[in-house]
Short mmCIF file of C-alpha atoms and ligand atoms in Angstrom, two decimals:
data_model
loop_
_atom_site.label_atom_id
_atom_site.label_comp_id
_atom_site.label_asym_id
_atom_site.label_seq_id
_atom_site.Cartn_x
_atom_site.Cartn_y
_atom_site.Cartn_z
CA MET A 1334 -0.25 33.28 -11.64
CA LYS A 1335 -1.08 29.71 -12.79
CA PRO A 1336 -3.97 27.71 -11.65
CA MET A 1337 -3.52 24.39 -9.84
CA GLY A 1338 -5.57 21.30 -9.66
CA ALA A 1339 -8.38 20.85 -6.99
CA ILE A 1340 -7.55 19.44 -3.37
CA PRO A 1341 -9.22 16.19 -3.12
CA ALA A 1342 -12.43 16.56 -0.85
CA GLU A 1343 -11.16 14.49 1.85
CA PHE A 1344 -8.60 17.11 2.68
CA LEU A 1345 -10.62 20.32 1.84
CA ALA A 1346 -11.83 21.27 5.52
CA PRO A 1347 -10.95 24.81 6.18
CA GLY A 1348 -7.93 25.63 8.43
CA PRO A 1349 -4.71 23.68 8.91
CA LEU A 1350 -4.39 20.41 6.86
CA ARG A 1351 -5.09 17.22 8.68
CA ILE A 1352 -4.39 13.80 7.28
CA ALA A 1353 -6.04 10.85 8.83
CA GLY A 1354 -6.72 12.89 12.04
CA ARG A 1355 -3.28 14.38 12.31
CA SER A 1356 -1.34 17.48 11.24
CA ALA A 1357 1.42 17.58 8.77
CA ALA A 1358 4.04 18.48 11.48
CA GLU A 1359 2.80 15.44 13.61
CA TRP A 1360 3.31 13.10 10.50
CA ILE A 1361 6.93 14.45 9.91
CA ASP A 1362 7.51 13.78 13.71
CA ALA A 1363 6.06 10.41 13.34
CA ALA A 1364 8.43 9.59 10.36
CA GLY A 1365 11.43 11.16 12.13
CA SER A 1366 12.27 13.16 8.97
CA SER A 1367 11.14 15.10 6.08
CA PRO A 1368 9.86 14.57 3.33
CA VAL A 1369 7.42 11.94 3.91
CA PHE A 1370 4.37 10.32 1.98
CA VAL A 1371 1.28 9.78 4.20
CA TYR A 1372 -1.16 7.28 2.80
CA ASP A 1373 -4.61 7.36 4.19
CA VAL A 1374 -5.98 3.78 3.58
CA GLY A 1375 -9.44 5.05 4.85
CA ILE A 1376 -9.65 6.97 1.53
CA ALA A 1377 -8.64 3.94 -0.60
CA THR A 1378 -11.15 1.84 1.29
CA ALA A 1379 -13.99 4.45 0.48
CA ARG A 1380 -12.91 4.08 -3.20
CA VAL A 1381 -13.30 0.28 -3.15
CA ALA A 1382 -16.86 0.65 -1.59
CA ARG A 1383 -17.69 3.10 -4.12
CA PHE A 1384 -16.58 0.69 -6.90
CA ARG A 1385 -18.59 -2.02 -5.40
CA ALA A 1386 -21.81 -0.06 -5.14
CA ALA A 1387 -21.36 1.39 -8.68
CA MET A 1388 -20.48 -1.89 -10.74
CA PRO A 1389 -22.68 -4.86 -11.37
CA PRO A 1390 -22.53 -7.59 -8.80
CA GLY A 1391 -19.96 -10.37 -9.51
CA LEU A 1392 -17.59 -8.09 -11.19
CA ASP A 1393 -14.19 -8.73 -9.83
CA LEU A 1394 -11.80 -5.84 -8.69
CA HIS A 1395 -8.09 -6.03 -9.07
CA TYR A 1396 -5.55 -3.80 -7.55
CA ALA A 1397 -2.54 -3.13 -10.01
CA ILE A 1398 0.01 -2.84 -7.19
CA LYS A 1399 2.48 -0.89 -9.36
CA ALA A 1400 0.51 2.02 -8.57
CA ASN A 1401 1.59 1.96 -4.76
CA PRO A 1402 3.50 -1.20 -3.80
CA ALA A 1403 4.20 -0.10 -0.25
CA PRO A 1404 3.65 -3.36 1.73
CA PRO A 1405 0.99 -1.90 4.12
CA MET A 1406 -0.80 -0.49 1.41
CA ILE A 1407 -0.81 -3.87 -0.54
CA ALA A 1408 -1.81 -5.74 2.70
CA ALA A 1409 -4.73 -3.30 3.19
CA LEU A 1410 -6.02 -3.48 -0.32
CA ALA A 1411 -5.47 -7.31 -0.66
CA ARG A 1412 -8.10 -7.68 2.02
CA LEU A 1413 -10.50 -5.56 0.03
CA VAL A 1414 -10.06 -6.68 -3.59
CA ASP A 1415 -10.55 -9.98 -5.48
CA GLY A 1416 -7.13 -9.93 -7.04
CA LEU A 1417 -3.68 -8.36 -7.27
CA ASP A 1418 -2.06 -7.52 -10.58
CA VAL A 1419 1.73 -7.45 -10.72
CA ALA A 1420 4.17 -6.51 -13.20
CA SER A 1421 7.39 -7.95 -12.25
CA GLY A 1422 8.90 -10.80 -10.26
CA GLY A 1423 9.58 -8.29 -7.35
CA GLU A 1424 5.91 -7.42 -7.29
CA LEU A 1425 4.81 -10.95 -7.62
CA SER A 1426 6.72 -11.79 -4.39
CA LEU A 1427 5.25 -8.85 -2.61
CA ALA A 1428 1.68 -10.12 -3.86
CA LEU A 1429 2.31 -13.45 -2.88
CA ALA A 1430 2.85 -12.47 0.70
CA GLU A 1431 -0.63 -11.14 0.78
CA LYS A 1432 -3.12 -13.03 -1.46
CA PRO A 1433 -3.28 -16.68 -2.64
CA ALA A 1434 -1.64 -17.18 -6.10
CA GLY A 1435 -4.84 -17.96 -7.68
CA ARG A 1436 -5.75 -14.41 -7.19
CA ILE A 1437 -2.68 -12.87 -8.76
CA SER A 1438 -2.08 -12.15 -12.24
CA PHE A 1439 1.50 -11.22 -13.74
CA ALA A 1440 1.55 -8.81 -16.87
CA GLY A 1441 4.31 -6.94 -18.41
CA PRO A 1442 6.63 -7.55 -21.42
CA GLY A 1443 10.11 -9.15 -21.12
CA LYS A 1444 9.49 -11.66 -18.25
CA ARG A 1445 12.61 -13.56 -17.55
CA ASP A 1446 12.57 -17.37 -17.44
CA ALA A 1447 13.35 -17.37 -13.81
CA GLU A 1448 10.11 -15.00 -13.22
CA LEU A 1449 7.89 -17.35 -15.24
CA GLU A 1450 9.18 -20.28 -13.26
CA VAL A 1451 8.26 -18.56 -9.91
CA ALA A 1452 5.03 -17.52 -11.15
CA ILE A 1453 4.29 -21.35 -12.48
CA ILE A 1454 5.37 -22.80 -9.34
CA ALA A 1455 3.34 -20.55 -7.19
CA GLY A 1456 0.24 -20.99 -9.40
CA ALA A 1457 -0.21 -17.28 -10.40
CA THR A 1458 -1.70 -16.53 -13.82
CA ILE A 1459 0.70 -15.37 -16.36
CA ASN A 1460 -0.79 -12.77 -18.80
CA LEU A 1461 1.32 -13.49 -21.86
CA GLU A 1462 2.50 -10.54 -23.79
CA SER A 1463 3.66 -12.42 -26.89
CA GLU A 1464 4.01 -15.69 -28.81
CA GLY A 1465 7.62 -16.14 -27.70
CA GLU A 1466 6.71 -15.42 -23.98
CA ALA A 1467 3.97 -18.29 -24.52
CA ALA A 1468 6.65 -20.84 -25.86
CA ARG A 1469 8.89 -20.10 -23.04
CA ALA A 1470 5.96 -20.40 -20.27
CA ILE A 1471 4.85 -23.71 -21.83
CA ALA A 1472 8.57 -25.02 -21.84
CA ALA A 1473 9.08 -23.93 -18.26
CA GLY A 1474 5.89 -25.84 -17.26
CA GLN A 1475 7.28 -28.87 -18.90
CA ARG A 1476 10.63 -28.41 -17.31
CA LEU A 1477 9.04 -28.14 -13.77
CA CYS A 1478 6.49 -30.73 -14.45
CA ALA A 1479 3.80 -28.11 -13.43
CA THR A 1480 0.61 -26.82 -15.17
CA PRO A 1481 1.10 -23.23 -16.08
CA ARG A 1482 -1.92 -20.97 -15.67
CA LEU A 1483 -1.82 -18.75 -18.72
CA ALA A 1484 -4.00 -15.97 -19.87
CA VAL A 1485 -3.47 -14.07 -23.24
CA ARG A 1486 -3.11 -10.27 -23.18
CA VAL A 1487 -4.60 -9.02 -26.25
CA ASN A 1488 -3.44 -5.96 -28.17
CA PRO A 1489 -6.75 -4.61 -29.03
CA ASP A 1490 -7.66 -3.02 -32.35
CA MET A 1491 -9.17 0.13 -30.42
CA GLU A 1492 -7.66 2.54 -27.90
CA LEU A 1493 -8.95 4.31 -24.97
CA ARG A 1494 -9.98 7.81 -26.15
CA GLY A 1495 -8.86 10.73 -23.72
CA SER A 1496 -6.48 8.50 -21.95
CA GLY A 1497 -3.30 9.76 -20.71
CA MET A 1498 -1.36 6.60 -21.75
CA LYS A 1499 -2.65 4.83 -24.98
CA MET A 1500 -1.91 1.28 -25.26
CA GLY A 1501 -4.12 -0.11 -27.92
CA GLY A 1502 -5.01 0.33 -31.61
CA ARG A 1503 -1.31 0.23 -32.88
CA ALA A 1504 1.98 -1.78 -32.96
CA SER A 1505 2.70 -2.42 -29.31
CA PRO A 1506 5.20 -4.32 -27.01
CA PHE A 1507 2.03 -5.24 -24.87
CA GLY A 1508 -0.18 -8.16 -25.72
CA VAL A 1509 -0.61 -10.22 -28.98
CA ASP A 1510 -2.38 -8.60 -32.01
CA ALA A 1511 -6.06 -9.53 -31.69
CA ASP A 1512 -6.03 -11.35 -35.02
CA ARG A 1513 -3.40 -13.72 -33.89
CA VAL A 1514 -4.84 -14.51 -30.50
CA PRO A 1515 -7.13 -17.40 -31.41
CA ALA A 1516 -4.38 -19.54 -32.88
CA LEU A 1517 -2.32 -18.80 -29.93
CA VAL A 1518 -4.91 -19.78 -27.36
CA ARG A 1519 -5.57 -23.15 -29.37
CA ARG A 1520 -1.77 -23.85 -29.03
CA ILE A 1521 -1.90 -23.09 -25.26
CA ILE A 1522 -4.85 -25.28 -24.69
CA LYS A 1523 -3.23 -28.08 -26.83
CA SER A 1524 0.01 -28.07 -24.74
CA GLY A 1525 -2.01 -28.99 -21.58
CA ALA A 1526 -1.66 -25.60 -19.90
CA ASP A 1527 -4.62 -24.14 -17.85
CA TRP A 1528 -5.95 -21.35 -20.09
CA ARG A 1529 -7.33 -18.69 -17.86
CA GLY A 1530 -8.73 -16.31 -20.54
CA PHE A 1531 -8.06 -12.89 -21.91
CA HIS A 1532 -6.54 -9.68 -20.54
CA ILE A 1533 -7.50 -6.55 -22.57
CA PHE A 1534 -6.06 -3.24 -21.39
CA ALA A 1535 -6.63 -0.24 -23.64
CA GLY A 1536 -5.26 2.67 -21.81
CA SER A 1537 -5.03 4.66 -18.52
CA GLN A 1538 -5.90 7.83 -16.79
CA ALA A 1539 -9.22 8.51 -18.52
CA LEU A 1540 -11.72 10.94 -16.94
CA SER A 1541 -14.54 10.49 -19.56
CA ALA A 1542 -17.09 7.91 -18.55
CA GLU A 1543 -18.21 7.88 -22.18
CA ALA A 1544 -14.90 6.96 -23.52
CA ILE A 1545 -14.50 4.07 -20.89
CA ILE A 1546 -18.00 2.87 -21.56
CA ASP A 1547 -17.20 2.86 -25.40
CA THR A 1548 -14.01 1.09 -24.67
CA GLN A 1549 -15.64 -1.57 -22.34
CA THR A 1550 -18.41 -2.09 -25.17
CA GLU A 1551 -15.71 -2.67 -27.62
CA THR A 1552 -13.68 -4.81 -25.43
CA LEU A 1553 -16.47 -7.15 -24.57
CA ALA A 1554 -17.41 -7.44 -28.33
CA LEU A 1555 -13.69 -8.39 -29.04
CA ALA A 1556 -13.62 -10.88 -26.16
CA GLY A 1557 -16.85 -12.45 -27.60
CA ARG A 1558 -15.46 -12.67 -31.11
CA LEU A 1559 -12.24 -14.17 -29.86
CA ALA A 1560 -14.06 -16.67 -27.73
CA ASP A 1561 -16.41 -17.77 -30.55
CA ASP A 1562 -13.29 -18.13 -32.74
CA VAL A 1563 -11.34 -20.22 -30.11
CA GLY A 1564 -14.48 -22.40 -29.47
CA VAL A 1565 -13.78 -22.48 -25.65
CA MET A 1566 -15.21 -20.27 -23.04
CA PRO A 1567 -12.60 -17.96 -21.37
CA PRO A 1568 -12.86 -18.47 -17.42
CA LEU A 1569 -11.94 -14.75 -17.03
CA VAL A 1570 -12.00 -11.69 -19.08
CA ASN A 1571 -10.01 -8.87 -17.49
CA LEU A 1572 -11.37 -5.80 -19.07
CA GLY A 1573 -8.52 -3.59 -18.05
CA GLY A 1574 -9.35 -0.29 -16.25
CA GLY A 1575 -7.89 3.14 -17.07
CA PHE A 1576 -10.10 4.89 -14.50
CA GLY A 1577 -8.39 8.49 -14.02
CA ILE A 1578 -8.29 11.04 -11.15
CA PRO A 1579 -8.59 14.75 -11.60
CA TYR A 1580 -4.95 16.00 -11.24
CA PHE A 1581 -5.30 19.38 -13.01
CA PRO A 1582 -7.25 22.53 -13.16
CA GLY A 1583 -10.42 21.84 -15.19
CA ASP A 1584 -10.30 18.11 -14.68
CA VAL A 1585 -13.71 16.69 -13.83
CA ALA A 1586 -13.76 13.58 -11.62
CA LEU A 1587 -14.97 10.30 -13.52
CA ASP A 1588 -18.52 9.38 -13.15
CA VAL A 1589 -18.04 5.86 -12.05
CA GLU A 1590 -21.65 5.25 -11.35
CA ALA A 1591 -22.46 5.95 -15.12
CA VAL A 1592 -19.68 3.54 -16.09
CA GLY A 1593 -21.00 0.71 -13.72
CA ALA A 1594 -24.48 1.18 -15.04
CA ALA A 1595 -23.49 0.92 -18.65
CA LEU A 1596 -21.36 -1.97 -17.98
CA ALA A 1597 -24.20 -3.88 -16.36
CA GLU A 1598 -26.17 -3.42 -19.42
CA ARG A 1599 -23.31 -4.53 -21.70
CA LEU A 1600 -22.83 -7.53 -19.47
CA ALA A 1601 -26.53 -8.65 -19.67
CA GLU A 1602 -26.34 -8.58 -23.38
CA ARG A 1603 -22.87 -10.15 -23.89
CA ALA A 1604 -22.13 -12.93 -26.42
CA GLY A 1605 -23.24 -16.41 -25.57
CA SER A 1606 -19.55 -17.33 -26.02
CA LEU A 1607 -18.99 -15.40 -22.67
CA ALA A 1608 -22.17 -16.74 -20.88
CA GLU A 1609 -20.14 -18.37 -17.82
CA THR A 1610 -17.16 -16.06 -17.95
CA ARG A 1611 -16.17 -14.06 -14.95
CA PHE A 1612 -15.19 -10.30 -15.56
CA ALA A 1613 -12.64 -8.09 -13.79
CA ILE A 1614 -11.59 -4.49 -13.90
CA GLU A 1615 -7.98 -3.73 -12.57
CA LEU A 1616 -7.29 -0.23 -11.16
CA GLY A 1617 -4.34 1.42 -9.56
CA ARG A 1618 -4.41 4.99 -9.56
CA TRP A 1619 -8.10 5.48 -9.30
CA LEU A 1620 -7.93 3.45 -5.86
CA VAL A 1621 -4.96 5.00 -4.30
CA GLY A 1622 -3.88 8.21 -6.09
CA GLU A 1623 -6.05 10.50 -3.99
CA CYS A 1624 -5.31 9.04 -0.61
CA GLY A 1625 -1.50 10.17 -0.61
CA VAL A 1626 -0.05 13.30 0.34
CA TYR A 1627 3.52 14.23 -0.03
CA LEU A 1628 4.81 16.50 2.68
CA THR A 1629 7.99 18.57 2.41
CA GLN A 1630 9.56 21.23 4.41
CA VAL A 1631 10.61 24.70 3.09
CA ILE A 1632 14.40 25.14 3.45
CA ASP A 1633 14.92 28.48 1.69
CA ARG A 1634 12.96 31.48 0.36
CA LYS A 1635 14.34 33.57 -2.34
CA GLU A 1636 13.38 36.35 -4.63
CA SER A 1637 14.89 36.28 -8.16
CA ARG A 1638 13.91 38.95 -10.96
CA GLY A 1639 10.59 39.66 -9.25
CA GLU A 1640 9.64 35.94 -8.66
CA THR A 1641 9.39 34.28 -5.24
CA PHE A 1642 10.64 30.68 -4.85
CA LEU A 1643 10.00 28.26 -2.03
CA ILE A 1644 12.90 25.74 -1.95
CA VAL A 1645 11.94 22.52 -0.19
CA ASP A 1646 13.80 19.48 1.00
CA GLY A 1647 11.83 17.12 -1.38
CA GLY A 1648 11.77 17.18 -5.24
CA LEU A 1649 11.34 15.21 -8.28
CA HIS A 1650 13.43 12.50 -6.95
CA HIS A 1651 10.55 11.50 -4.82
CA GLN A 1652 7.46 12.82 -6.73
CA LEU A 1653 8.48 13.01 -10.25
CA ALA A 1654 4.79 13.22 -11.41
CA ALA A 1655 4.11 16.42 -9.78
CA SER A 1656 7.02 17.91 -11.77
CA GLY A 1657 5.41 17.12 -15.02
CA ASN A 1658 8.12 14.78 -15.89
CA PHE A 1659 6.22 11.51 -15.79
CA GLY A 1660 4.03 10.96 -18.89
CA THR A 1661 2.81 14.36 -19.45
CA VAL A 1662 3.24 16.63 -22.34
CA VAL A 1663 2.34 20.02 -20.80
CA LYS A 1664 3.41 20.97 -17.25
CA ARG A 1665 0.41 21.80 -15.04
CA ASN A 1666 0.20 22.17 -11.50
CA TYR A 1667 -0.80 19.56 -9.03
CA PRO A 1668 -3.01 20.66 -5.95
CA VAL A 1669 -0.53 22.12 -3.60
CA ALA A 1670 -1.02 23.72 0.04
CA VAL A 1671 0.88 25.26 2.99
CA ALA A 1672 -0.20 22.64 5.37
CA ALA A 1673 -0.54 24.75 8.56
CA ALA A 1674 -1.88 27.83 7.17
CA PRO A 1675 -5.06 29.20 8.57
CA TYR A 1676 -8.09 29.49 6.23
CA ASP A 1677 -7.73 33.31 5.75
CA ALA A 1678 -3.85 33.63 5.67
CA PRO A 1679 -2.56 36.25 3.26
CA THR A 1680 -1.44 34.83 -0.06
CA GLU A 1681 1.36 35.35 -2.67
CA THR A 1682 2.39 34.03 -6.07
CA VAL A 1683 5.38 31.61 -5.60
CA SER A 1684 7.01 28.54 -7.35
CA VAL A 1685 7.73 25.60 -5.20
CA VAL A 1686 10.97 24.06 -6.36
CA GLY A 1687 12.77 20.89 -5.13
CA CYS A 1688 16.29 20.69 -3.92
CA LEU A 1689 17.68 18.97 -7.04
CA CYS A 1690 20.36 20.81 -9.05
CA THR A 1691 18.14 20.80 -12.28
CA PRO A 1692 15.50 23.25 -13.67
CA LEU A 1693 13.15 20.08 -14.04
CA ASP A 1694 12.65 20.22 -10.22
CA ARG A 1695 9.70 22.51 -10.18
CA LEU A 1696 6.76 21.06 -8.09
CA ALA A 1697 4.36 24.00 -8.47
CA ASP A 1698 4.89 26.67 -11.09
CA ARG A 1699 3.63 30.30 -10.11
CA VAL A 1700 0.84 29.28 -7.86
CA THR A 1701 -1.14 31.30 -5.34
CA LEU A 1702 -0.34 30.09 -1.95
CA PRO A 1703 -0.45 31.38 1.84
CA ILE A 1704 2.88 33.19 2.51
CA ALA A 1705 5.26 30.51 3.78
CA GLN A 1706 8.62 30.66 5.60
CA PRO A 1707 11.58 28.10 6.02
CA GLY A 1708 10.35 25.43 8.31
CA ASP A 1709 6.83 25.55 7.07
CA ILE A 1710 5.48 22.29 5.48
CA ILE A 1711 4.20 22.25 1.86
CA ALA A 1712 1.57 19.43 1.03
CA ILE A 1713 1.48 18.13 -2.44
CA PHE A 1714 -1.72 16.13 -3.14
CA MET A 1715 -2.40 13.23 -5.53
CA ALA A 1716 0.68 11.48 -4.21
CA GLY A 1717 -0.79 8.05 -3.42
CA ALA A 1718 -0.19 6.43 -7.01
CA TYR A 1719 3.08 6.56 -9.25
CA GLY A 1720 4.93 8.61 -6.42
CA LEU A 1721 8.05 7.41 -4.75
CA THR A 1722 8.50 4.32 -6.66
CA ALA A 1723 7.87 5.78 -10.09
CA SER A 1724 10.57 8.48 -9.31
CA PRO A 1725 14.42 8.51 -9.95
CA THR A 1726 15.30 8.08 -6.16
CA ALA A 1727 18.92 7.71 -6.69
CA PHE A 1728 19.41 11.00 -8.77
CA LEU A 1729 21.70 13.42 -6.90
CA GLY A 1730 22.11 11.30 -3.88
CA HIS A 1731 19.44 13.05 -1.52
CA PRO A 1732 17.93 10.92 1.34
CA GLN A 1733 14.96 8.71 0.60
CA ALA A 1734 11.53 9.88 1.55
CA ALA A 1735 9.70 8.11 4.47
CA GLU A 1736 6.29 6.43 3.71
CA ILE A 1737 3.77 6.02 6.42
CA THR A 1738 0.46 4.18 5.91
CA ALA A 1739 -2.28 5.55 8.04
CA ASN A 1740 -5.75 4.21 9.11
CA VAL A 1741 -4.57 0.56 8.42
CA GLY A 1742 -7.34 -0.61 10.96
CA GLN A 1743 -10.13 0.85 8.75
CA SER A 1744 -9.67 -1.73 5.96
C1 PLP B 1018 -0.33 0.18 -15.17
C2 PLP B 1018 -1.44 -0.68 -15.44
C3 PLP B 1018 -2.67 -0.66 -14.62
C4 PLP B 1018 -2.92 0.26 -13.68
O1 PLP B 1018 -3.39 1.44 -14.32
P1 PLP B 1018 -3.86 2.56 -13.49
O2 PLP B 1018 -3.93 3.86 -14.38
O3 PLP B 1018 -3.02 2.97 -12.31
O4 PLP B 1018 -5.18 2.25 -13.05
C5 PLP B 1018 -3.59 -1.82 -14.93
N1 PLP B 1018 -3.20 -2.71 -15.85
C6 PLP B 1018 -2.33 -2.83 -16.54
C7 PLP B 1018 -2.03 -3.87 -17.43
C8 PLP B 1018 -1.12 -1.87 -16.21
O5 PLP B 1018 0.06 -1.83 -17.00
#
């Protein structure tokens, strides 16, 4: 038997699982098919409220829509946050449907000229990832007789300790090496473009408040040094984010209140070169990861050499991360439940495997679950971020999963 992660508190009530007031079977009925992702906007709304209460006043919150770009989710969060961060031309058009361009920023390496042009015409901020991209954006602005809004993404000297995905302190396709940033900013200002400031993102999925506080401290110091060197105050400094969520056994939720208290202190003592600067934090996973549940029905149940397998109609083609194949080194179990099982149902040790013809498609490895039969619904939690759109949906030609966004009225 192997442990699994903790079920988010919002779904922990004893007895059959309820998501946004309905049972798993009712959601599959509502979708008309299984599997289905259900996202409870009420939970994401509560995360935004917790962020606002914890963080210093005046700090902007951006939603990084790649975490969950389902249009109703973007629409709901757009009403609650100050900005949307996008990472492709496709995401840019989704964001422009929900938020004024002045509140959208566009990061990511390898932006095509056509994407730069759409951003410039709309008036979205482009977070430049390289000097070459800066030159192409400035040239596009001249071609279009439009003033591009340009921020510089900095490849910082430090990384976010303990983060699942490190993005600083090394050679990187993301951002401009810190020592080359001041010269680039001077070129941008001289070109007549509207310089919007800095974007400094040092990592993702960190659960340690201390690590995030240290990174924010260093990020603020770096932004202060760069602003000093440039000699012009940056209108905005995007401090990155990296707030993680507890997926696995032993993970402890991030103490956001400690991060907010420390950030308030650091902002109060920031460099004079940042006196009038606005600051933003950009989050994806922490806002939406816990609000989603992936529901999939058991098709078959089999024994093999002493082990029991529940074979479901979903799999890694919808929820790659739960199979341990999306950015994790060691495969560990996401929280999983048998949706309709009573609180005191007898249990067994089983593996939940998807319907794909590959041994990679294991959604839960030797976990203790209530005994389930074909037709029963398995719930896989932590499915609100980097789920369907971060999975190889075309692999093996199975049907798409449905997505339902619930409690939209609450936002
Ligand atoms: C992916 C990404 C995010 C969101 O990361 P989360 O871990 O989901 O919060 C934020 N900013 C940038 C630049 C990103 O690439």
